[in-house]
Short mmCIF file of C-alpha atoms in Angstrom, two decimals:
data_model
loop_
_atom_site.label_atom_id
_atom_site.label_comp_id
_atom_site.label_asym_id
_atom_site.label_seq_id
_atom_site.Cartn_x
_atom_site.Cartn_y
_atom_site.Cartn_z
CA MET A 1 7.86 3.33 55.06
CA LYS A 2 6.55 6.59 56.48
CA GLU A 3 8.86 8.42 58.86
CA ARG A 4 7.39 9.80 62.16
CA ARG A 5 8.57 13.25 61.09
CA ASP A 6 6.54 13.00 57.92
CA ASN A 7 3.32 13.20 59.87
CA GLU A 8 1.55 16.54 60.01
CA PRO A 9 1.92 18.43 63.25
CA MET A 10 -1.00 17.72 65.46
CA PHE A 11 -3.03 19.45 68.19
CA GLY A 12 -2.34 18.52 71.77
CA TRP A 13 -2.48 19.65 75.36
CA PHE A 14 0.69 20.45 77.35
CA SER A 15 -0.17 18.97 80.82
CA SER A 16 3.08 18.87 82.86
CA TRP A 17 3.92 20.63 86.11
CA VAL A 18 6.86 23.01 85.92
CA TRP A 19 6.73 23.73 89.63
CA PRO A 20 7.61 25.90 91.41
CA PHE A 21 8.65 28.21 88.56
CA TYR A 22 5.40 28.30 86.57
CA THR A 23 1.97 27.58 88.00
CA ASP A 24 -1.06 26.58 86.05
CA THR A 25 0.91 24.57 83.41
CA GLU A 26 -1.83 22.09 82.81
CA ASN A 27 -3.87 22.04 79.64
CA ILE A 28 -2.00 24.63 77.52
CA LYS A 29 -3.02 24.28 73.88
CA SER A 30 -0.06 23.11 71.83
CA ILE A 31 1.12 21.64 68.48
CA ILE A 32 3.12 18.41 68.59
CA HIS A 33 5.80 17.92 65.96
CA LEU A 34 6.99 14.23 65.82
CA ARG A 35 10.65 13.51 65.07
CA ASN A 36 12.52 10.38 64.11
CA ASP A 37 15.21 8.19 65.72
CA GLY A 38 13.81 8.21 69.30
CA ILE A 39 14.02 11.96 69.58
CA ARG A 40 11.29 13.32 71.71
CA PRO A 41 8.59 15.42 70.04
CA TYR A 42 8.90 19.17 69.74
CA ILE A 43 6.09 20.84 71.66
CA GLU A 44 5.03 24.25 70.41
CA LEU A 45 2.87 26.02 72.87
CA GLU A 46 0.01 28.19 71.66
CA PRO A 47 1.14 31.82 71.64
CA THR A 48 -0.45 33.37 74.71
CA GLU A 49 0.55 35.63 77.65
CA HIS A 50 1.32 32.53 79.75
CA PRO A 51 4.77 32.79 81.17
CA LEU A 52 5.88 29.47 79.73
CA ALA A 53 4.66 30.33 76.24
CA LEU A 54 6.41 33.73 76.50
CA ILE A 55 9.77 32.13 77.33
CA GLN A 56 9.32 29.76 74.45
CA SER A 57 8.72 32.52 71.94
CA GLU A 58 10.90 35.26 73.39
CA GLY A 59 13.60 33.31 75.25
CA ILE A 60 14.70 32.87 78.91
CA SER A 61 17.45 34.79 80.77
CA SER A 62 20.60 32.92 81.71
CA GLU A 63 19.87 33.77 85.38
CA GLN A 64 16.50 31.89 85.20
CA VAL A 65 18.09 28.92 83.58
CA ILE A 66 20.71 28.69 86.35
CA LYS A 67 18.01 28.97 88.99
CA MET A 68 16.01 26.26 87.45
CA TYR A 69 19.09 24.03 86.85
CA GLU A 70 20.18 24.43 90.57
CA TYR A 71 16.65 23.63 91.76
CA TYR A 72 16.06 20.49 89.64
CA VAL A 73 19.60 19.14 89.52
CA HIS A 74 21.04 20.06 92.95
CA GLY A 75 17.91 19.79 95.00
CA LYS A 76 15.28 22.16 96.36
CA LYS A 77 16.75 25.13 98.19
#
């Protein structure tokens, strides 16, 4: 039986809002890597100058992570 992760990566479009931190996050070219055991796919954004693609390739500051966490977990401030 073929495992999900044995499939070749496939092209897709990242089309989720990451508001208010990143605007225009719809229809970003990406590569989808499937994984097994109910684990969500890994989404690899196309290397561009889009801020979301940059943090995926270069990393994100701990300050920005805290800011996002506080917004999404503790409510909008």
